[in-house]
XYZ file of C-alpha atoms in Angstrom:
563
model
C 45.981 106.758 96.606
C 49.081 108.178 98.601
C 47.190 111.033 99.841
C 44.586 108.060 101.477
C 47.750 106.328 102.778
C 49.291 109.722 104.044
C 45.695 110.738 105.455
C 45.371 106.975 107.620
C 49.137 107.491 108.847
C 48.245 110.766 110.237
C 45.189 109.895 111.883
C 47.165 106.671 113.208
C 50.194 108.664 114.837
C 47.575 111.162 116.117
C 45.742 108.309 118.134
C 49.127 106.992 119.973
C 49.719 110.906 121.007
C 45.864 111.072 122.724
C 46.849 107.957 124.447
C 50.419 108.717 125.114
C 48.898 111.977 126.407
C 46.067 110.301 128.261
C 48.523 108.029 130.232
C 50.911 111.196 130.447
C 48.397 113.322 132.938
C 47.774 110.277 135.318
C 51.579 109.666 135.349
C 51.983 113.406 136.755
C 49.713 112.795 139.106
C 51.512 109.780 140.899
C 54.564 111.672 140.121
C 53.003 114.409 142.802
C 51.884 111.844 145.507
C 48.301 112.599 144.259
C 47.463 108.668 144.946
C 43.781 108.825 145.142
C 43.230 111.568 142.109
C 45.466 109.277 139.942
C 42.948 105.833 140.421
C 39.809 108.275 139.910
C 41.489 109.626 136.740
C 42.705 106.136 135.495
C 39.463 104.307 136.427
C 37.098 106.751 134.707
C 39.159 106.776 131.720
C 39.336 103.040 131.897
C 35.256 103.114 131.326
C 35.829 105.198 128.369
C 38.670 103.224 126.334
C 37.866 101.210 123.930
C 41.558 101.214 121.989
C 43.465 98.021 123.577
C 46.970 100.036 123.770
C 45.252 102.572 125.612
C 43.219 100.010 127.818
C 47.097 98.522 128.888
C 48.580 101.811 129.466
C 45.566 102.345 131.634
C 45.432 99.262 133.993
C 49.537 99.465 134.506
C 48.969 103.104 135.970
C 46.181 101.697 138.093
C 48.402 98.852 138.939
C 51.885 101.311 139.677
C 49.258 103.697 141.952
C 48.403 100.957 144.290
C 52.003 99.794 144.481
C 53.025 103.105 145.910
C 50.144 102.998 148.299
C 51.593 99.077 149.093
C 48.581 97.439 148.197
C 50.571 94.241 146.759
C 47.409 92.120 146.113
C 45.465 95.064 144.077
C 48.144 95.693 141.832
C 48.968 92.357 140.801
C 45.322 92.318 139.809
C 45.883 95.070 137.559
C 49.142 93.645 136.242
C 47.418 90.841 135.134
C 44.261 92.491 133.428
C 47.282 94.115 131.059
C 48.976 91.260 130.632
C 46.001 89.031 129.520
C 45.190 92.144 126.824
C 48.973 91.693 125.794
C 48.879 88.128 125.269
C 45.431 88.911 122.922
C 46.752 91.516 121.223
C 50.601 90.517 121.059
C 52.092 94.044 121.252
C 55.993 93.350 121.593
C 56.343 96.565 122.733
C 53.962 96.219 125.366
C 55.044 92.680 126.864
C 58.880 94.246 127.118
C 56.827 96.957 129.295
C 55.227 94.354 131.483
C 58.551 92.972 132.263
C 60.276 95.436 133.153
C 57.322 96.549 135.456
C 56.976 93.353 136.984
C 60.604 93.263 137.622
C 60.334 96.391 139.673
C 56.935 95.356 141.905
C 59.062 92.196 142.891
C 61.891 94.309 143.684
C 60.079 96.622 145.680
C 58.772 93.453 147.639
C 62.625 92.463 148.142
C 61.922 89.244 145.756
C 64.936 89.605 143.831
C 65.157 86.251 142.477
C 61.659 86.884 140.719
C 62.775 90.165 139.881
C 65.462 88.856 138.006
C 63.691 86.470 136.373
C 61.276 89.308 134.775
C 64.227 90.865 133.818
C 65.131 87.870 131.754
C 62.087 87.514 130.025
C 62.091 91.464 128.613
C 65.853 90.405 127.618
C 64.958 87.612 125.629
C 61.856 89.935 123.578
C 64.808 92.910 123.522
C 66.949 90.187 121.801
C 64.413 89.264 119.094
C 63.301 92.856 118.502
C 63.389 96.275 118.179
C 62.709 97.825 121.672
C 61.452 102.166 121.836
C 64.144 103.663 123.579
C 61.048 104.802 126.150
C 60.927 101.755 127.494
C 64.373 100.634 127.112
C 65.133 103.406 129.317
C 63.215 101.854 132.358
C 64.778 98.593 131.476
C 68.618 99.829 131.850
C 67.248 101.526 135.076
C 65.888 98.342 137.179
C 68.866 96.495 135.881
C 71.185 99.044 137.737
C 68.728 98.979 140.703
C 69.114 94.955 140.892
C 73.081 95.210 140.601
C 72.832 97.706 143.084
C 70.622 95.889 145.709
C 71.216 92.105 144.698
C 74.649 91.583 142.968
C 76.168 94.105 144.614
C 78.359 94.899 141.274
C 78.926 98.638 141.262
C 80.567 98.881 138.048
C 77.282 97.408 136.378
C 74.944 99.465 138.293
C 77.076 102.793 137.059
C 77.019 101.022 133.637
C 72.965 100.520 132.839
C 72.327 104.280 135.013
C 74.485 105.612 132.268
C 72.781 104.108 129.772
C 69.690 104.862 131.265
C 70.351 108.790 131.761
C 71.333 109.073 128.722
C 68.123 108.086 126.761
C 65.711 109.423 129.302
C 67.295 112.691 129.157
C 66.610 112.371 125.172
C 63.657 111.481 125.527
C 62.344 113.761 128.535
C 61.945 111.313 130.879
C 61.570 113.078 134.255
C 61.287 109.825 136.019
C 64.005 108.026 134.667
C 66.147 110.937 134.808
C 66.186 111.064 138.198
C 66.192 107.619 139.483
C 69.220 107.069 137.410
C 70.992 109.980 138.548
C 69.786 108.355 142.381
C 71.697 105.219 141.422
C 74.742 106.953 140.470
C 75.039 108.917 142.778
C 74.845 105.639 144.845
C 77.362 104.240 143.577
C 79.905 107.250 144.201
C 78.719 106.726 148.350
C 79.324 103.343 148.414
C 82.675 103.907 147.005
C 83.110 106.746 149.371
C 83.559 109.187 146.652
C 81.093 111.426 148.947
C 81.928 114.570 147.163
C 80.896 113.277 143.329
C 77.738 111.785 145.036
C 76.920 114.722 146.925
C 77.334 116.239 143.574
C 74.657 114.365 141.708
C 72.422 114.325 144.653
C 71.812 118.155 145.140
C 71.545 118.222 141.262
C 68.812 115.660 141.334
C 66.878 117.653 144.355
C 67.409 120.348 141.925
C 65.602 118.908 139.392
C 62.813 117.135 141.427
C 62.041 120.609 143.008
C 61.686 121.875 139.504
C 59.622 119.319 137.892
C 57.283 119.283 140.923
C 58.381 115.437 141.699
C 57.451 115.514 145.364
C 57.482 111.755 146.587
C 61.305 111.554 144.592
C 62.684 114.748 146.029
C 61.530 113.243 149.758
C 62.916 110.404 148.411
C 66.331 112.070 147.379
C 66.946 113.807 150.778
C 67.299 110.136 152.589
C 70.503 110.168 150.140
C 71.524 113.388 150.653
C 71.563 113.321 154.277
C 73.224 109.867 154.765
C 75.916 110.674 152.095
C 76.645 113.746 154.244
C 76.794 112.153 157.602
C 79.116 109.550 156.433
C 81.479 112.509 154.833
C 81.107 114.183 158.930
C 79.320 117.288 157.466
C 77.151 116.606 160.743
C 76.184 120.072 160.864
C 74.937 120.005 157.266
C 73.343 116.757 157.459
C 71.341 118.122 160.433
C 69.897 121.144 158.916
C 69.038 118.894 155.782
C 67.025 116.694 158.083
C 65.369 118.853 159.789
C 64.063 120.542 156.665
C 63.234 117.338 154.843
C 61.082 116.402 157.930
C 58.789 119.260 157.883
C 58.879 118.546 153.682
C 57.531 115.482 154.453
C 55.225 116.352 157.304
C 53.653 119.037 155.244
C 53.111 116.583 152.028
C 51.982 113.682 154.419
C 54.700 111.459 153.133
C 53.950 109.498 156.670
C 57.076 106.680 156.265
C 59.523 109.170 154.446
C 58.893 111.580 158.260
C 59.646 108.453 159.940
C 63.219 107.802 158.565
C 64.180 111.628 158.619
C 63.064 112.120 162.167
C 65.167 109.091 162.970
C 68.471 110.619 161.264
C 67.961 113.593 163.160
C 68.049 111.633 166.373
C 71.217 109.995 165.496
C 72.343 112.903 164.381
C 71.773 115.071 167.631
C 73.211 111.978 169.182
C 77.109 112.531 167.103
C 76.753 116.009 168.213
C 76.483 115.409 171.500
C 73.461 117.318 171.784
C 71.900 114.585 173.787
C 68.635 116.771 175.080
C 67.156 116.800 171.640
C 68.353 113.448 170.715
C 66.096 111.753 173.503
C 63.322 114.392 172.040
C 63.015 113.428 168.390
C 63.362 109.714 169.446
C 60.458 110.048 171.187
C 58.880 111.830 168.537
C 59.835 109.152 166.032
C 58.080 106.635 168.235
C 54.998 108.384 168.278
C 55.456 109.122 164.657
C 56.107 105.024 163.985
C 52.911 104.187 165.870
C 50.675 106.479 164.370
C 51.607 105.189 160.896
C 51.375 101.559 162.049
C 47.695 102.600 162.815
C 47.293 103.859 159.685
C 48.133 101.418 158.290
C 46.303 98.829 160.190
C 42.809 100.581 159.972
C 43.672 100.563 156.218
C 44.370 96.698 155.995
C 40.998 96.272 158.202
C 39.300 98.501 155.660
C 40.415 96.391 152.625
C 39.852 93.389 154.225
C 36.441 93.921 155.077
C 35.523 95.044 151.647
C 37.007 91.990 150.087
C 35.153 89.707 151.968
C 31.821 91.288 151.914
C 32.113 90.855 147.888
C 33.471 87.313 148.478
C 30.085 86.749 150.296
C 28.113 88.201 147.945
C 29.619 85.944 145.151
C 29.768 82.778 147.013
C 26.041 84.016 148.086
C 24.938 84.340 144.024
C 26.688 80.785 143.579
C 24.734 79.454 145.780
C 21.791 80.368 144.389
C 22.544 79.429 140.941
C 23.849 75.512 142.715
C 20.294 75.516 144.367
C 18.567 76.045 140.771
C 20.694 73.789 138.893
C 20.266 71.286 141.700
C 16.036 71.413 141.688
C 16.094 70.965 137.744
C 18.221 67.879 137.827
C 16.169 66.634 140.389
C 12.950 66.825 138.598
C 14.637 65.767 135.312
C 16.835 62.080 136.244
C 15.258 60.636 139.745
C 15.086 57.676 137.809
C 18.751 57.711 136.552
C 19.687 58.037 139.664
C 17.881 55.787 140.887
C 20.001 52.923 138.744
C 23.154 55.143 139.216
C 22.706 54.256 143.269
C 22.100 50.475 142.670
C 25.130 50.309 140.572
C 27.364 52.609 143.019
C 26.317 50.496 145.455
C 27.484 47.311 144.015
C 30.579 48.485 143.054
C 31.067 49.943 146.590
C 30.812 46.474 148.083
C 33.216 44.896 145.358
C 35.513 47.927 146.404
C 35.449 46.801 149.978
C 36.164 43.637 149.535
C 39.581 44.297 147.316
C 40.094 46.964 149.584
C 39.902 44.181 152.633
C 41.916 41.746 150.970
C 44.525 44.082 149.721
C 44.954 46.001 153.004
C 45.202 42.119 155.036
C 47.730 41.450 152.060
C 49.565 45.499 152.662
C 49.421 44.918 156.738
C 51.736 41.978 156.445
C 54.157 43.537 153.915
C 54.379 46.978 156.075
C 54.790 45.074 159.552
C 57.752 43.269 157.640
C 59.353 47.046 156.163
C 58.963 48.836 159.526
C 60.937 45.954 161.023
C 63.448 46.523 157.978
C 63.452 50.116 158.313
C 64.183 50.115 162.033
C 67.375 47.618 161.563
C 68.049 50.102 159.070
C 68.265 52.798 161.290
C 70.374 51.215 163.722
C 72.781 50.351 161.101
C 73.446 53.350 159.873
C 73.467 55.149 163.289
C 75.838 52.525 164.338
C 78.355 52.959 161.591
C 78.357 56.806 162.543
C 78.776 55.298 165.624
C 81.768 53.448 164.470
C 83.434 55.550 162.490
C 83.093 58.208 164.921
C 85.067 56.119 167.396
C 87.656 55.291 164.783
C 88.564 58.962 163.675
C 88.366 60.188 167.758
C 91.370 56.878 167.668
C 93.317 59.295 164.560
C 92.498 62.315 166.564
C 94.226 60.569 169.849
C 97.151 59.689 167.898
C 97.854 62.949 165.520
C 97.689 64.564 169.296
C 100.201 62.333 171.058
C 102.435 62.640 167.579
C 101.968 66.572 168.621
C 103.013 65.817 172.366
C 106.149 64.437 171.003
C 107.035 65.996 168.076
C 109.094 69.009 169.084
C 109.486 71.018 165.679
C 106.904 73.376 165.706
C 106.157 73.256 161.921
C 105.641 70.061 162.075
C 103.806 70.558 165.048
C 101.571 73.219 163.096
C 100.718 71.114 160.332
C 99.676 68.428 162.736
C 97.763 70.626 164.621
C 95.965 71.968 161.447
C 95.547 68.045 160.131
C 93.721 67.759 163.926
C 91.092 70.057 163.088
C 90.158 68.635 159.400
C 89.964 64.982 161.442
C 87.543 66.560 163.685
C 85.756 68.170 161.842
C 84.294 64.813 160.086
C 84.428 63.304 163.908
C 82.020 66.172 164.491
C 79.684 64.887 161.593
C 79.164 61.554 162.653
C 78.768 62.821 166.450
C 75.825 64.576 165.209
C 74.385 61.816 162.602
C 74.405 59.197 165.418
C 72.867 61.282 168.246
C 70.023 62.572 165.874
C 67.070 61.501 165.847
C 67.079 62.404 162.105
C 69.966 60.835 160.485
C 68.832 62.815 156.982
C 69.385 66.082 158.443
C 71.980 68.323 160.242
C 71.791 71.580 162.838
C 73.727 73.496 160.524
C 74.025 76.214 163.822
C 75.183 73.178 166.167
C 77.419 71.579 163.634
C 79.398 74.483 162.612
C 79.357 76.304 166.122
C 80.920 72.558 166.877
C 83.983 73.135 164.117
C 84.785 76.932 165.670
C 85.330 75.286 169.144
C 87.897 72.782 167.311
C 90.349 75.697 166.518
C 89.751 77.526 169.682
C 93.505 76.440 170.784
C 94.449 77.219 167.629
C 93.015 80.878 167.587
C 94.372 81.473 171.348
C 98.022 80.929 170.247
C 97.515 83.272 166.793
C 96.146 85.925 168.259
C 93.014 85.880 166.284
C 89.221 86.998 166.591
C 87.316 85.078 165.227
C 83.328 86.363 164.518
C 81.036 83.193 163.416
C 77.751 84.111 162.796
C 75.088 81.291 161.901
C 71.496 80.727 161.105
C 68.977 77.822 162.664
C 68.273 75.754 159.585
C 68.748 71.900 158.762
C 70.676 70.428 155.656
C 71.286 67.353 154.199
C 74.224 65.331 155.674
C 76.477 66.088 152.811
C 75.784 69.544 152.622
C 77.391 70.045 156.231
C 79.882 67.604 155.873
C 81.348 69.466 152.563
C 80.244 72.953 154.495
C 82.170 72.105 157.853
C 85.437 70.946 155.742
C 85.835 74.551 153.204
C 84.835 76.532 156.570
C 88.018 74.315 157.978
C 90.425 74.799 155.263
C 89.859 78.111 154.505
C 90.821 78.942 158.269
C 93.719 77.184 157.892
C 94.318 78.670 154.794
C 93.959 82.334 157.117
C 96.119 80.996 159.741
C 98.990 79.757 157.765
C 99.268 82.633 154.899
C 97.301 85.736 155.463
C 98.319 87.418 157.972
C 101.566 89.685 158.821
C 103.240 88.627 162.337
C 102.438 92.334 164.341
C 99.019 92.750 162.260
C 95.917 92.780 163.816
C 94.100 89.366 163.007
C 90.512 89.192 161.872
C 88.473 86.182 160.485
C 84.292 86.742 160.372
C 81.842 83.937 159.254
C 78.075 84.637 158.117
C 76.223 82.019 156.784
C 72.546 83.375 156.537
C 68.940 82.037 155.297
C 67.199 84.003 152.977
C 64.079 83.301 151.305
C 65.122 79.324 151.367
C 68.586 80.398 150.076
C 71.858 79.877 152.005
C 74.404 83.082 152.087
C 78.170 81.951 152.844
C 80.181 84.940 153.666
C 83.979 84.335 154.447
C 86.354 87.118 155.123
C 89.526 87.550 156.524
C 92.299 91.323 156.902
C 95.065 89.415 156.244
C 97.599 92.032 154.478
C 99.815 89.218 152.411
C 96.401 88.262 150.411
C 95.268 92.193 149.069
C 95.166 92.219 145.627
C 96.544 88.889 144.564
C 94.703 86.299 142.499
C 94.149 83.481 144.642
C 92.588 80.077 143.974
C 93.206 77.643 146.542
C 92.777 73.820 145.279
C 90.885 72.697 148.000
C 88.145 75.073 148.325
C 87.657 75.488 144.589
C 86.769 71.433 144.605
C 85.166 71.564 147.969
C 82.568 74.448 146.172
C 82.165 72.155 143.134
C 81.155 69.699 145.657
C 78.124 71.975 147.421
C 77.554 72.571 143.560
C 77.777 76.358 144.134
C 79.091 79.419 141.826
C 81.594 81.056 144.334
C 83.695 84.922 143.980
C 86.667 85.218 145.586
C 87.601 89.451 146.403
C 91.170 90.461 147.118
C 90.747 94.118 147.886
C 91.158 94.222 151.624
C 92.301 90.758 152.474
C 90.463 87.325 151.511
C 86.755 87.485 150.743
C 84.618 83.948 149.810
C 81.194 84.065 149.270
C 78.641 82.450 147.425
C 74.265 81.522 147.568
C 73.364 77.965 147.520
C 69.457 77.239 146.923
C 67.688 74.790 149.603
């Protein structure tokens, strides 16, 4: 009996190393940029398979080929084939996999918040089981890509590379190996530790070179050469460029030529040598155009193909209506012929609630529009009003000013003057709107800066606001324009040394329906304290937001607010 048991065990683990191996030899070939070899290879195996793991493996290689080639659409497809065959089959293993996966294709598409959200998901099956360190690998990896690109938390990114290196190089995992090492060596250029990053970055060109990993070694030179501008090894950097263009050019790595021809403009450019910068920017262009053709007549292609099947389905549909149609036809002309009577009836009952009802409805809406309109003017005239009656404060804090000659008293009254205004500037907006609902967050704010352009004249301060076009709720302004208030103030009154040079900068961005607040100011007496001012922590509990507040080089606010 055990030598049955021992026989079936053998024959099992023997079947997960064919497919392991299988899925191994298409992997190597999108590993070498062999794109179209890798869907012939993975298609024509994909006729073959008739083991579901295998089938899985199979249609996420498809899927990962036609991401590289940015064919979005065609890879979801694939995606989704493997996930349905998950579901079926309820491999744990397997759904982990698709996470993580699907975390990187939304990544890759800069959707970060579903990226995360993947992400998630494979953490809550890691947290009910037992995970192969295989795939745990690529999970550790993404996550240090997302803190990398969408937290922006470098000690986390350094963190989950670590881990990440650590079991791929177990494990053998070219792949991970060296987009982990990538993301470290990231991490040391961002903190401008350019010699450790250099460090890892020649070591992972190293290793691409001798694992044959073209597209990651083109990939790694990007790195390479940026890390050693920024360090002024121009020289370097140059030669590096140079040679990672022709790479490129001879592997027809079309987008990776683009981006190195363009370093070597800007590099010629820092050297002065302005001759060959004009030469390779030219270059570039012609370079950028070509591959925008490219990929155009490849869209066109694509396009074309999809709808010439979409007419030949909606054509076989047809067909099959048309025969469906002629049997019902010959089967119920009497059913229908009482189904018509009755309709009919029913449709002239219909009309005549519908004619009584909408006599009744026209009365009751003639009486709500004239509701809504006194409405309107109500409300418009209370901004009105209480417009006029904080401009009244505003005139009296500024003869109180005129008067008053201690100048901290004077300061404080000054500062009190901008807080009044900036609610004045609310209602300004509210009553001249059309739209009392909704604010020009651009208008509004740009409206606040102008308040404390006295202010900023007699400090010596530049102030930088940049804002996005977007419209938000009345509150949301009102709550936005006060913090954005007191936390120049707050700049103003205790940041800044008397002989330093003073710096405020404002970005408040929209991305993918999400608002980006950005505040940041040099001031010297705020580095490396632990500051939370009263105000602003109650004024972000008010927009409902999670806010971080950075001491390193001054004071740094910023938070994301969903709209």
């Amino acid at each position: 009996m055990k030598s049955y048991i021992l026989f079936f065990l053998i024959i099992f683990q023997w079947s997960f190393a064919q497919h392991d191996a299988i899925y191994a030899i298409g992997e190597k070939l999108i590993n070498e940029n062999k794109l179209e070899l890798a869907k012939i290879y993975f298609e024509n195996n994909l006729k073959k398979a008739t083991n579901n793991e295998l089938k899985i493996k199979l249609f996420v290689g498809l899927a990962e080929t036609y991401k590289l080639q940015l064919d979005y659409n065609t890879s979801n497809k694939y995606y989704t084939e493997a996930y349905k065959i998950i579901k079926n089959t309820n491999n744990i293993q397997l759904e982990f996999l698709y996470h993580v996966k699907m975390a990187e294709f939304y990544r890759k598409r800069a959707m970060y918040i579903e990226s995360v959200a993947q992400l998630e998901k494979a953490t809550v099956v890691l947290k009910k089981n037992k995970i192969k360190d295989l795939y745990l690998a690529k999970y550790y990896n993404r996550k240090a890509a997302l803190f990398t690109e969408y937290f922006h938390i470098q000690d986390s990114t350094l963190l989950y590379a670590k881990k990440s290196l650590k079991l791929a190089k177990e494990l053998n995992d070219k792949d991970n190996v060296f987009y982990s090492l990538l993301e470290i060596a990231g991490v040391y250029e961002r903190e401008k530790d350019y010699e450790t990053s250099i460090k890892y970055i020649e070591e992972i060109i190293q290793f691409a070179k001798s694992n044959n990993l073209l597209q990651q070694e083109a990939d790694a030179y990007i790195s390479y050469i940026m890390a050693l501008a920024r360090s002024n090894q121009l020289e370097k950097a140059l030669n590096v460029a140079l040679y990672a263009a022709n790479f490129s050019k001879k592997h027809k790595f079309y987008y990776n030529e683009i981006i190195f021809n363009e370093n070597i403009q800007n590099l010629y450019f820092r050297l002065n040598n302005i001759e060959k910068a004009y030469e390779y920017l030219k270059y570039r262009s012609e370079l950028t155009t070509k591959y925008n053709e490219l990929k155009k007549e490849e869209l066109v292609l694509n396009l074309e193909t999809k709808y010439k099947l979409k007419d030949k389905e909606n054509e076989i549909k047809i067909n099959q209506l048309e025969i469906i149609n002629k049997d019902k036809e010959l089967s119920s002309n009497k059913a229908k012929l009482y189904l018509l009577i009755g309709l009919f009836l029913i449709a002239v009952l219909i009309t005549l609630l519908i004619g009584y009802f909408y006599t009744k409805s026209n009365k009751s809406n003639k009486q709500l529009k004239i509701l809504s309109k006194q409405n309107e003017f109500l409300v418009s005239e209370t901004n009105h009003r209480v417009n006029n009656n904080l401009q009244l404060i505003a005139v009296l804090i500024e003869n109180r000013i005129r008067k008053n000659e201690n100048e901290n008293e004077k300061s404080e009254f000054k500062r009190l003057l901008t807080k009044v205004e900036a609610i004045a500037t609310l209602h300004r907006c509210l009553y001249t709107t059309s739209n009392i609902n909704t604010i020009n967050l651009q208008e509004y704010l740009l409206d606040i800066k102008n308040n404390f352009d006295e202010l900023i004249l007699e400090e010596n301060i530049h102030l930088n606001m940049v804002v996005d076009i977007v419209d938000v709720d009345s509150d949301t302004a009102l709550f936005l324009g006060l913090l954005i208030t007191e936390l120049i103030i707050n700049s103003m009154k205790h940041a800044f040394e008397v002989k330093q040079e003073k710096r405020i900068e404002l970005s408040v961005d929209i991305i993918t329906n999400q608002l980006d607040f950005n505040y940041k100011d040099n001031g010297k007496n705020s580095k490396q304290k632990v500051l939370k001012p009263v105000l602003v922590e109650q004024l972000c509990m008010q927009l409902e937001v999670q806010h971080t507040i950075n001491t390193e080089n001054g004071f740094q606010l910023n938070f994301k607010k969903p709209l």
